[in-house]
Short mmCIF file of C-alpha atoms in Angstrom, two decimals:
data_model
loop_
_atom_site.label_atom_id
_atom_site.label_comp_id
_atom_site.label_asym_id
_atom_site.label_seq_id
_atom_site.Cartn_x
_atom_site.Cartn_y
_atom_site.Cartn_z
CA TYR A 26 4.46 -16.90 -0.83
CA GLN A 27 5.66 -14.87 -3.84
CA LYS A 28 2.85 -12.31 -3.64
CA PRO A 29 4.73 -9.91 -1.27
CA PHE A 30 7.60 -9.84 -3.78
CA HIS A 31 5.31 -8.71 -6.60
CA LEU A 32 3.52 -6.16 -4.41
CA SER A 33 6.57 -4.50 -2.85
CA ASP A 34 7.25 -0.89 -3.84
CA LYS A 35 10.78 -0.78 -2.42
CA PRO A 36 13.33 0.52 -4.94
CA ASN A 37 15.62 -2.45 -4.20
CA LEU A 38 14.33 -5.89 -3.20
CA LEU A 39 16.19 -9.16 -2.67
CA ALA A 40 14.48 -12.57 -2.69
CA LEU A 41 16.84 -14.61 -0.54
CA GLY A 42 16.37 -18.30 0.08
CA THR A 43 17.57 -21.85 0.07
CA ARG A 44 18.03 -23.85 -3.11
CA GLY A 45 14.89 -25.06 -4.86
CA THR A 46 12.51 -22.26 -3.90
CA GLY A 47 11.80 -21.03 -7.44
CA LYS A 48 13.50 -17.66 -7.03
CA SER A 49 14.55 -17.35 -10.67
CA THR A 50 11.00 -18.13 -11.83
CA GLN A 51 9.68 -15.57 -9.36
CA LEU A 52 12.02 -12.93 -10.74
CA ARG A 53 11.11 -13.70 -14.35
CA PHE A 54 7.37 -13.60 -13.73
CA ASP A 55 7.69 -10.37 -11.78
CA ALA A 56 9.11 -8.77 -14.92
CA ILE A 57 6.47 -10.41 -17.11
CA LEU A 58 3.61 -9.14 -14.93
CA ARG A 59 4.89 -5.58 -15.04
CA CYS A 60 5.34 -5.72 -18.82
CA ILE A 61 1.73 -6.89 -19.17
CA LEU A 62 0.38 -4.25 -16.79
CA PHE A 63 2.32 -1.27 -18.15
CA PRO A 64 2.67 -0.58 -21.89
CA GLY A 65 6.17 0.54 -22.77
CA PHE A 66 7.72 -1.11 -19.69
CA LYS A 67 11.35 -2.05 -20.27
CA ALA A 68 12.94 -4.76 -18.12
CA LEU A 69 16.41 -6.29 -18.05
CA ILE A 70 17.15 -9.65 -16.43
CA ILE A 71 20.83 -10.35 -16.02
CA ARG A 72 23.07 -13.19 -14.85
CA ARG A 73 26.84 -13.38 -14.62
CA LYS A 74 27.25 -16.16 -17.20
CA LEU A 75 25.49 -16.73 -20.50
CA THR A 76 25.50 -20.48 -19.89
CA ASP A 77 23.58 -20.00 -16.61
CA LEU A 78 21.17 -17.61 -18.31
CA ARG A 79 20.32 -20.24 -20.88
CA LYS A 80 19.75 -22.90 -18.24
CA SER A 81 17.72 -20.77 -15.83
CA HIS A 82 15.57 -18.51 -18.05
CA LEU A 83 15.94 -18.99 -21.77
CA ILE A 84 14.82 -22.62 -21.84
CA PHE A 85 11.49 -21.63 -20.25
CA ILE A 86 10.57 -18.16 -21.47
CA GLY A 87 9.50 -19.09 -25.01
CA ALA A 88 6.88 -21.59 -23.84
CA GLU A 89 5.74 -19.26 -21.09
CA MET A 90 5.11 -16.39 -23.49
CA LYS A 91 3.11 -18.70 -25.79
CA ARG A 92 1.07 -20.03 -22.90
CA LEU A 93 0.31 -16.54 -21.60
CA GLY A 94 -0.54 -15.26 -25.09
CA CYS A 95 1.02 -11.88 -24.35
CA GLY A 96 3.80 -11.78 -26.94
CA SER A 97 6.77 -13.80 -28.08
CA TYR A 98 10.38 -14.60 -27.28
CA ARG A 99 13.03 -13.86 -29.92
CA GLN A 100 15.93 -16.29 -29.60
CA THR A 101 18.35 -14.36 -31.81
CA THR A 102 18.17 -11.21 -29.66
CA MET A 103 17.30 -12.95 -26.36
CA ASP A 104 14.35 -10.69 -25.65
CA CYS A 105 10.58 -10.81 -25.22
CA VAL A 106 8.28 -8.44 -27.07
CA PHE A 107 4.78 -7.95 -25.67
CA THR A 108 1.65 -7.52 -27.77
CA ASN A 109 -2.00 -6.58 -27.34
CA PRO A 110 -4.78 -9.14 -28.03
CA ASP A 111 -4.99 -7.82 -31.61
CA GLY A 112 -1.27 -8.50 -32.12
CA SER A 113 -0.12 -4.88 -32.04
CA PRO A 114 3.00 -4.17 -29.96
CA THR A 115 2.61 -2.69 -26.49
CA GLY A 116 6.18 -1.39 -26.43
CA SER A 117 7.06 -3.53 -23.41
CA ILE A 118 10.15 -5.72 -23.56
CA ILE A 119 12.25 -8.01 -21.39
CA GLN A 120 15.90 -8.21 -22.39
CA PHE A 121 17.95 -11.15 -21.09
CA SER A 122 21.68 -10.56 -20.79
CA HIS A 123 24.84 -11.44 -18.90
CA CYS A 124 27.86 -9.78 -17.30
CA GLU A 125 30.83 -12.13 -17.28
CA SER A 126 33.45 -9.35 -17.17
CA ASP A 127 33.88 -5.67 -16.41
CA LYS A 128 33.87 -5.05 -20.15
CA ASP A 129 30.36 -6.52 -20.28
CA MET A 130 29.38 -4.22 -17.41
CA ASP A 131 30.31 -1.20 -19.50
CA ASN A 132 27.61 -2.16 -22.02
CA TYR A 133 24.91 -1.13 -19.55
CA LEU A 134 26.27 2.24 -18.45
CA SER A 135 24.49 4.21 -21.18
CA SER A 136 21.29 2.12 -21.25
CA GLN A 137 17.98 2.93 -19.56
CA TRP A 138 15.54 0.51 -17.95
CA ASP A 139 12.41 0.67 -15.82
CA TYR A 140 13.40 -2.57 -14.13
CA ILE A 141 16.61 -4.55 -13.67
CA GLY A 142 16.53 -8.04 -12.21
CA PHE A 143 19.77 -9.62 -10.96
CA ASP A 144 19.60 -13.41 -10.87
CA GLU A 145 21.96 -14.94 -8.27
CA LEU A 146 23.03 -11.58 -6.92
CA SER A 147 25.77 -13.12 -4.77
CA THR A 148 27.76 -13.86 -7.95
CA PHE A 149 28.02 -10.12 -8.73
CA THR A 150 30.51 -7.70 -7.23
CA LEU A 151 29.23 -4.62 -5.45
CA GLU A 152 30.70 -2.41 -8.20
CA GLN A 153 28.84 -4.36 -10.87
CA PHE A 154 25.59 -4.14 -8.92
CA LEU A 155 25.85 -0.39 -8.34
CA LYS A 156 26.93 0.52 -11.87
CA ILE A 157 24.35 -1.65 -13.62
CA SER A 158 21.62 -0.51 -11.21
CA ALA A 159 22.38 3.08 -12.20
CA ALA A 160 20.76 2.28 -15.56
CA VAL A 161 17.33 2.21 -13.86
CA ARG A 162 15.68 5.49 -14.84
CA THR A 163 11.94 5.99 -15.21
CA GLU A 164 10.23 9.04 -16.63
CA ILE A 165 8.45 11.20 -14.07
CA ASN A 166 5.04 10.83 -15.73
CA LYS A 167 5.00 7.03 -15.48
CA PRO A 168 2.62 5.28 -13.03
CA TYR A 169 5.53 3.39 -11.45
CA ILE A 170 9.04 3.96 -10.15
CA GLY A 171 12.23 2.37 -11.40
CA LEU A 172 12.91 -0.92 -9.65
CA VAL A 173 15.86 -3.16 -8.93
CA ARG A 174 14.95 -6.74 -8.10
CA ALA A 175 17.27 -9.61 -7.24
CA CYS A 176 17.24 -13.21 -6.14
CA SER A 177 20.00 -15.29 -4.61
CA ASN A 178 20.97 -17.99 -2.18
CA PRO A 179 23.45 -17.01 0.55
CA LEU A 180 26.51 -18.54 -1.11
CA GLY A 181 28.92 -16.78 -3.43
CA PRO A 182 31.75 -14.26 -3.68
CA GLY A 183 29.31 -11.35 -3.25
CA ALA A 184 27.52 -12.79 -0.21
CA ALA A 185 29.22 -10.44 2.26
CA TRP A 186 28.28 -7.16 0.57
CA MET A 187 24.80 -8.48 -0.22
CA LYS A 188 24.27 -9.19 3.47
CA GLN A 189 25.56 -5.73 4.43
CA TRP A 190 23.39 -3.80 1.98
CA PHE A 191 20.12 -5.74 2.04
CA ILE A 192 19.95 -7.42 5.43
CA ASP A 193 22.19 -5.82 8.04
CA HIS A 194 22.05 -2.32 6.53
CA ASP A 195 25.61 -1.99 7.76
CA VAL A 196 27.20 0.08 5.00
CA GLU A 197 30.25 2.30 5.31
CA TYR A 198 28.64 5.74 5.09
CA ALA A 199 31.97 7.47 4.59
CA GLU A 200 32.25 5.66 1.26
CA TYR A 201 28.53 5.56 0.43
CA PRO A 202 27.04 8.70 2.06
CA ASP A 203 23.80 8.51 0.06
CA TYR A 204 22.94 4.95 1.03
CA CYS A 205 19.39 4.78 2.42
CA PRO A 206 18.58 1.57 4.34
CA ASP A 207 14.85 2.06 3.84
CA ASP A 208 15.38 1.58 0.10
CA PHE A 209 16.71 -1.97 0.56
CA GLU A 210 14.33 -4.79 1.50
CA TRP A 211 14.75 -8.55 1.63
CA GLN A 212 12.35 -11.48 1.77
CA PHE A 213 13.23 -15.05 2.73
CA SER A 214 11.92 -18.38 1.40
CA THR A 215 12.68 -22.03 2.09
CA LEU A 216 12.28 -25.29 0.23
CA ASP A 217 9.13 -26.05 2.24
CA GLN A 218 7.36 -23.20 0.45
CA ASN A 219 7.80 -24.75 -3.00
CA ALA A 220 4.85 -27.05 -3.66
CA TYR A 221 6.28 -28.29 -6.98
CA VAL A 222 9.53 -29.91 -5.88
CA ASP A 223 10.10 -33.34 -4.31
CA LYS A 224 11.40 -32.01 -1.00
CA LYS A 225 12.41 -35.38 0.43
CA GLU A 226 14.59 -36.43 -2.49
CA TYR A 227 16.07 -32.96 -3.05
CA THR A 228 16.93 -32.62 0.66
CA LYS A 229 18.71 -35.98 0.59
CA ARG A 230 20.83 -34.79 -2.31
CA LEU A 231 21.74 -31.51 -0.63
CA LYS A 232 22.73 -33.28 2.58
CA ASN A 233 25.62 -34.95 0.75
CA LEU A 234 27.32 -31.61 0.09
CA PRO A 235 30.19 -30.13 2.13
CA GLU A 236 28.96 -28.63 5.38
CA HIS A 237 29.30 -24.95 4.50
CA VAL A 238 27.51 -25.46 1.17
CA ARG A 239 24.83 -27.59 2.81
CA ARG A 240 24.16 -24.95 5.46
CA ALA A 241 23.76 -22.28 2.78
CA TRP A 242 21.69 -24.22 0.25
CA LEU A 243 19.56 -26.23 2.66
CA LEU A 244 19.26 -23.99 5.75
CA GLY A 245 19.73 -20.56 4.18
CA GLU A 246 22.70 -19.57 6.32
CA PHE A 247 25.02 -16.96 4.87
CA VAL A 248 28.22 -18.23 3.32
CA ASP A 249 31.10 -16.15 2.01
CA GLU A 250 33.91 -17.78 0.02
CA GLY A 251 33.73 -21.12 1.79
CA SER A 252 33.12 -19.87 5.33
CA TYR A 253 29.67 -19.47 6.81
CA PHE A 254 28.38 -16.97 9.35
CA SER A 255 27.10 -19.37 12.00
CA GLU A 256 25.36 -16.58 13.88
CA PHE A 257 22.94 -15.96 11.02
CA ARG A 258 19.59 -17.67 11.41
CA GLN A 259 16.38 -16.78 9.63
CA SER A 260 13.86 -16.11 12.39
CA LYS A 261 10.94 -14.58 10.48
#
């Protein structure tokens, strides 16, 4: 079910889904595939908190790079460097980082990336998303365009703007006159699509949560700061 995510050529793509669908893994491997395919490809994967970054990506990436035989992960700098079969560098990198404050956001304003992946997009503010996304700039002679990719479940302080920009395409044009709805795509996944998780036991655990959290994490209904949009149902 992840193939459409890897094949999409939309400038901005959101993988939205319930808990336990492997969205973070999907995002990480999307960056890895592009770094393997394109020498000199530069990708940034970012989460709000460093602690979450360590739990969701950094504990896996070292073993994955060894298994793939395409390079190595450097723990001190939290990045992956890609190599050819003879061990020479390809120039491709994945940098893992975080944005816990607006001061952290400023660190990305002068950087340049071919790809930026936001993990748990609903934890970011719209300002953070727009300013960090502005660092995506790809040279005109490259065989690809600059991409913003994101994954999230529909629960978090940024759920409302995420729904407006990626799903409803209901943006205030007076404030954002250059917004193009065709540039924003979303794809939906559920727990049933993950063949590697014990669905029965995980569903039982999620059912014990408060209703609004349960509806977001188990059913994929949009939730914003403790209140859910009951009219939202995934129909595709």
